[in-house]
PDB file of C-alpha atoms in Angstrom:
ATOM      1  CA  MET A 977     -23.135 -18.098   1.768  1.00  0.00           C
ATOM      2  CA  ASP A 978     -23.195 -17.175  -1.762  1.00  0.00           C
ATOM      3  CA  ILE A 979     -21.071 -14.606  -3.561  1.00  0.00           C
ATOM      4  CA  SER A 980     -23.723 -11.990  -3.434  1.00  0.00           C
ATOM      5  CA  GLU A 981     -24.027 -12.409   0.277  1.00  0.00           C
ATOM      6  CA  VAL A 982     -20.424 -12.114   0.860  1.00  0.00           C
ATOM      7  CA  ALA A 983     -20.219  -8.967  -1.423  1.00  0.00           C
ATOM      8  CA  ARG A 984     -23.014  -7.497   0.438  1.00  0.00           C
ATOM      9  CA  ARG A 985     -21.552  -8.198   3.941  1.00  0.00           C
ATOM     10  CA  THR A 986     -18.143  -7.076   3.094  1.00  0.00           C
ATOM     11  CA  GLY A 987     -18.523  -4.396   0.436  1.00  0.00           C
ATOM     12  CA  VAL A 988     -16.024  -6.323  -1.767  1.00  0.00           C
ATOM     13  CA  PRO A 989     -17.515  -6.521  -5.300  1.00  0.00           C
ATOM     14  CA  SER A 990     -18.287  -9.789  -6.788  1.00  0.00           C
ATOM     15  CA  SER A 991     -15.755  -9.351  -9.537  1.00  0.00           C
ATOM     16  CA  THR A 992     -12.990  -8.767  -6.903  1.00  0.00           C
ATOM     17  CA  LEU A 993     -14.282 -11.850  -4.976  1.00  0.00           C
ATOM     18  CA  ARG A 994     -13.871 -13.976  -8.311  1.00  0.00           C
ATOM     19  CA  PHE A 995     -10.380 -12.367  -8.834  1.00  0.00           C
ATOM     20  CA  TYR A 996      -9.326 -13.229  -5.395  1.00  0.00           C
ATOM     21  CA  GLU A 997     -10.483 -16.756  -5.966  1.00  0.00           C
ATOM     22  CA  LYS A 998      -8.485 -16.988  -9.105  1.00  0.00           C
ATOM     23  CA  LYS A 999      -5.366 -15.869  -7.331  1.00  0.00           C
ATOM     24  CA  GLY A1000      -5.863 -18.377  -4.573  1.00  0.00           C
ATOM     25  CA  LEU A1001      -6.571 -15.909  -1.725  1.00  0.00           C
ATOM     26  CA  ILE A1002      -9.990 -17.415  -1.084  1.00  0.00           C
ATOM     27  CA  THR A1003     -11.711 -20.668  -1.896  1.00  0.00           C
ATOM     28  CA  ALA A1004     -15.382 -21.337  -2.989  1.00  0.00           C
ATOM     29  CA  THR A1005     -16.877 -24.427  -1.583  1.00  0.00           C
ATOM     30  CA  SER A1006     -19.211 -24.903  -4.432  1.00  0.00           C
ATOM     31  CA  PRO A1007     -18.329 -27.133  -7.487  1.00  0.00           C
ATOM     32  CA  ALA A1008     -17.124 -25.365 -10.506  1.00  0.00           C
ATOM     33  CA  GLY A1009     -19.913 -24.288 -12.861  1.00  0.00           C
ATOM     34  CA  GLU A1010     -22.325 -23.646  -9.974  1.00  0.00           C
ATOM     35  CA  ARG A1011     -23.022 -20.274  -8.417  1.00  0.00           C
ATOM     36  CA  ARG A1012     -20.017 -19.465  -6.092  1.00  0.00           C
ATOM     37  CA  ARG A1013     -20.493 -20.368  -2.240  1.00  0.00           C
ATOM     38  CA  PHE A1014     -18.147 -19.603   0.417  1.00  0.00           C
ATOM     39  CA  ALA A1015     -17.665 -20.830   3.918  1.00  0.00           C
ATOM     40  CA  PRO A1016     -18.416 -18.386   6.699  1.00  0.00           C
ATOM     41  CA  ASP A1017     -14.666 -17.990   7.455  1.00  0.00           C
ATOM     42  CA  VAL A1018     -14.227 -16.313   4.205  1.00  0.00           C
ATOM     43  CA  LEU A1019     -15.171 -13.134   6.102  1.00  0.00           C
ATOM     44  CA  ASP A1020     -12.225 -13.443   8.091  1.00  0.00           C
ATOM     45  CA  GLN A1021      -9.973 -14.083   5.184  1.00  0.00           C
ATOM     46  CA  LEU A1022     -11.340 -10.960   3.470  1.00  0.00           C
ATOM     47  CA  ALA A1023     -10.627  -9.020   6.649  1.00  0.00           C
ATOM     48  CA  LEU A1024      -6.907 -10.110   6.562  1.00  0.00           C
ATOM     49  CA  ILE A1025      -6.693  -9.290   2.859  1.00  0.00           C
ATOM     50  CA  ALA A1026      -8.044  -5.701   3.526  1.00  0.00           C
ATOM     51  CA  LEU A1027      -5.755  -5.238   6.612  1.00  0.00           C
ATOM     52  CA  GLY A1028      -2.714  -6.411   4.447  1.00  0.00           C
ATOM     53  CA  GLN A1029      -3.659  -3.909   1.585  1.00  0.00           C
ATOM     54  CA  ALA A1030      -4.077  -1.184   4.177  1.00  0.00           C
ATOM     55  CA  GLY A1031      -0.684  -1.859   5.304  1.00  0.00           C
ATOM     56  CA  GLY A1032       0.755  -1.619   1.792  1.00  0.00           C
ATOM     57  CA  LEU A1033       1.223  -5.427   1.250  1.00  0.00           C
ATOM     58  CA  SER A1034       0.748  -6.618  -2.326  1.00  0.00           C
ATOM     59  CA  LEU A1035      -1.720  -9.462  -3.109  1.00  0.00           C
ATOM     60  CA  ASP A1036       1.256 -11.811  -3.561  1.00  0.00           C
ATOM     61  CA  GLU A1037       2.647 -11.170  -0.124  1.00  0.00           C
ATOM     62  CA  ILE A1038      -0.819 -11.470   1.466  1.00  0.00           C
ATOM     63  CA  GLY A1039      -1.297 -14.732  -0.265  1.00  0.00           C
ATOM     64  CA  ALA A1040       1.913 -16.046   0.911  1.00  0.00           C
ATOM     65  CA  MET A1041       0.660 -15.366   4.337  1.00  0.00           C
ATOM     66  CA  LEU A1042      -2.687 -17.162   3.930  1.00  0.00           C
ATOM     67  CA  SER A1043      -2.869 -20.754   4.344  1.00  0.00           C
ATOM     68  CA  PRO A1044      -5.688 -23.106   3.276  1.00  0.00           C
ATOM     69  CA  ALA A1045      -6.224 -24.148   6.926  1.00  0.00           C
ATOM     70  CA  GLY A1046      -7.324 -20.724   7.597  1.00  0.00           C
ATOM     71  CA  ALA A1047      -4.641 -19.708  10.175  1.00  0.00           C
ATOM     72  CA  PRO A1048      -2.435 -16.905   8.758  1.00  0.00           C
ATOM     73  CA  LYS A1049       1.312 -17.446   8.468  1.00  0.00           C
ATOM     74  CA  VAL A1050       2.666 -14.246   9.296  1.00  0.00           C
ATOM     75  CA  ASP A1051       5.988 -13.444   7.799  1.00  0.00           C
ATOM     76  CA  ARG A1052       7.559 -11.078  10.510  1.00  0.00           C
ATOM     77  CA  LYS A1053      10.484 -10.050   8.355  1.00  0.00           C
ATOM     78  CA  VAL A1054       7.939  -8.830   5.647  1.00  0.00           C
ATOM     79  CA  LEU A1055       5.987  -7.046   8.072  1.00  0.00           C
ATOM     80  CA  SER A1056       8.964  -5.376   9.720  1.00  0.00           C
ATOM     81  CA  ALA A1057      10.429  -4.314   6.338  1.00  0.00           C
ATOM     82  CA  LYS A1058       7.014  -2.929   5.484  1.00  0.00           C
ATOM     83  CA  ALA A1059       6.708  -1.041   8.741  1.00  0.00           C
ATOM     84  CA  ASP A1060      10.296   0.384   7.861  1.00  0.00           C
ATOM     85  CA  GLU A1061       9.086   1.578   4.570  1.00  0.00           C
ATOM     86  CA  ILE A1062       5.892   3.288   5.986  1.00  0.00           C
ATOM     87  CA  ASN A1063       7.988   5.038   8.547  1.00  0.00           C
ATOM     88  CA  ALA A1064      10.387   6.357   5.929  1.00  0.00           C
ATOM     89  CA  THR A1065       7.455   7.576   3.980  1.00  0.00           C
ATOM     90  CA  ILE A1066       6.016   9.251   7.001  1.00  0.00           C
ATOM     91  CA  LYS A1067       9.340  10.979   7.791  1.00  0.00           C
ATOM     92  CA  ARG A1068       9.634  12.234   4.107  1.00  0.00           C
ATOM     93  CA  LEU A1069       5.960  13.332   4.161  1.00  0.00           C
ATOM     94  CA  ARG A1070       6.349  15.120   7.542  1.00  0.00           C
ATOM     95  CA  ALA A1071       9.322  17.031   6.242  1.00  0.00           C
ATOM     96  CA  MET A1072       7.561  17.981   3.280  1.00  0.00           C
ATOM     97  CA  SER A1073       4.565  19.172   5.110  1.00  0.00           C
ATOM     98  CA  GLU A1074       6.705  21.372   7.438  1.00  0.00           C
ATOM     99  CA  GLY A1075       8.406  22.895   4.485  1.00  0.00           C
ATOM    100  CA  LEU A1076       5.140  23.614   2.849  1.00  0.00           C
ATOM    101  CA  ARG A1077       3.851  24.962   6.083  1.00  0.00           C
ATOM    102  CA  HIS A1078       6.879  27.222   6.423  1.00  0.00           C
ATOM    103  CA  ALA A1079       6.486  28.474   2.858  1.00  0.00           C
ATOM    104  CA  ALA A1080       2.817  29.379   3.466  1.00  0.00           C
ATOM    105  CA  GLU A1081       3.673  31.192   6.818  1.00  0.00           C
ATOM    106  CA  CYS A1082       7.080  32.689   5.877  1.00  0.00           C
ATOM    107  CA  PRO A1083       7.401  36.366   6.900  1.00  0.00           C
ATOM    108  CA  ALA A1084       9.817  37.066   4.108  1.00  0.00           C
ATOM    109  CA  ALA A1085       8.382  39.365   1.434  1.00  0.00           C
ATOM    110  CA  ASN A1086       9.505  37.128  -1.196  1.00  0.00           C
ATOM    111  CA  HIS A1087      10.463  33.357  -1.010  1.00  0.00           C
ATOM    112  CA  ALA A1088      13.657  33.933  -2.664  1.00  0.00           C
ATOM    113  CA  GLN A1089      14.658  35.949   0.203  1.00  0.00           C
ATOM    114  CA  CYS A1090      13.938  33.273   2.774  1.00  0.00           C
ATOM    115  CA  PRO A1091      16.948  31.202   3.843  1.00  0.00           C
ATOM    116  CA  THR A1092      14.875  28.399   4.985  1.00  0.00           C
ATOM    117  CA  PHE A1093      13.085  28.101   1.731  1.00  0.00           C
ATOM    118  CA  GLN A1094      16.356  28.353  -0.115  1.00  0.00           C
ATOM    119  CA  ARG A1095      17.657  25.489   1.895  1.00  0.00           C
ATOM    120  CA  LEU A1096      14.577  23.538   0.992  1.00  0.00           C
ATOM    121  CA  LEU A1097      15.132  24.137  -2.667  1.00  0.00           C
ATOM    122  CA  LYS A1098      18.712  22.970  -2.490  1.00  0.00           C
ATOM    123  CA  VAL A1099      17.681  19.776  -0.758  1.00  0.00           C
ATOM    124  CA  ALA A1100      14.922  19.011  -3.205  1.00  0.00           C
ATOM    125  CA  ALA A1101      17.344  19.669  -5.997  1.00  0.00           C
ATOM    126  CA  ALA A1102      19.941  17.413  -4.476  1.00  0.00           C
ATOM    127  CA  GLY A1103      17.419  14.616  -4.100  1.00  0.00           C
ATOM    128  CA  ARG A1104      16.304  14.809  -7.712  1.00  0.00           C
ATOM    129  CA  LEU A1105      19.778  14.839  -8.933  1.00  0.00           C
ATOM    130  CA  ARG A1106      20.397  11.649  -6.966  1.00  0.00           C
ATOM    131  CA  GLN A1107      17.367  10.059  -8.454  1.00  0.00           C
ATOM    132  CA  ARG A1108      18.503  10.987 -11.919  1.00  0.00           C
ATOM    133  CA  ARG A1109      21.896   9.299 -11.338  1.00  0.00           C
ATOM    134  CA  ALA A1110      20.502   6.106  -9.546  1.00  0.00           C
ATOM    135  CA  PRO A1111      21.849   2.911 -11.174  1.00  0.00           C
ATOM    136  CA  GLY A1112      19.478   1.359 -13.653  1.00  0.00           C
ATOM    137  CA  ASN A1113      17.837   4.749 -14.346  1.00  0.00           C
ATOM    138  CA  LEU A1114      17.982   4.968 -18.163  1.00  0.00           C
ATOM    139  CA  THR A1115      15.574   7.910 -18.489  1.00  0.00           C
ATOM    140  CA  GLY A1116      17.543  10.443 -16.565  1.00  0.00           C
ATOM    141  CA  TRP A1117      14.502  11.189 -14.431  1.00  0.00           C
ATOM    142  CA  GLY A1118      13.644   9.769 -11.226  1.00  0.00           C
ATOM    143  CA  GLY A1119      10.852   7.373 -10.505  1.00  0.00           C
TER     144      GLY A1119
END
């Protein structure tokens, strides 16, 4: 199938398909210089790429798991580490959500009078200070 058909069926722009081909994630079956054509299994490869990206994997990590034969070579350690990273992010975001919810619904007349809000401020400040002191952080600011 030609590149426009692949783009239409997957929703992946032609420019992205050419980029994926350049990175070696997918392979065209047509000779160089001709309109790009792909084997039908490119749809499965693109689905794997989309799944990997949704899971937070980089294109390099995804590429390492794709094989020319078509069967993915799943690196379980990479997937496990990525799952741990996602779980840590979820935990951090859940705590932030609960803190914001409390601040929005706090019965205290002023947030400065709310012990829970004051604890949240101290935790946030301590986290920011840890980021500022992190090794290799030359700017003095986190991130």
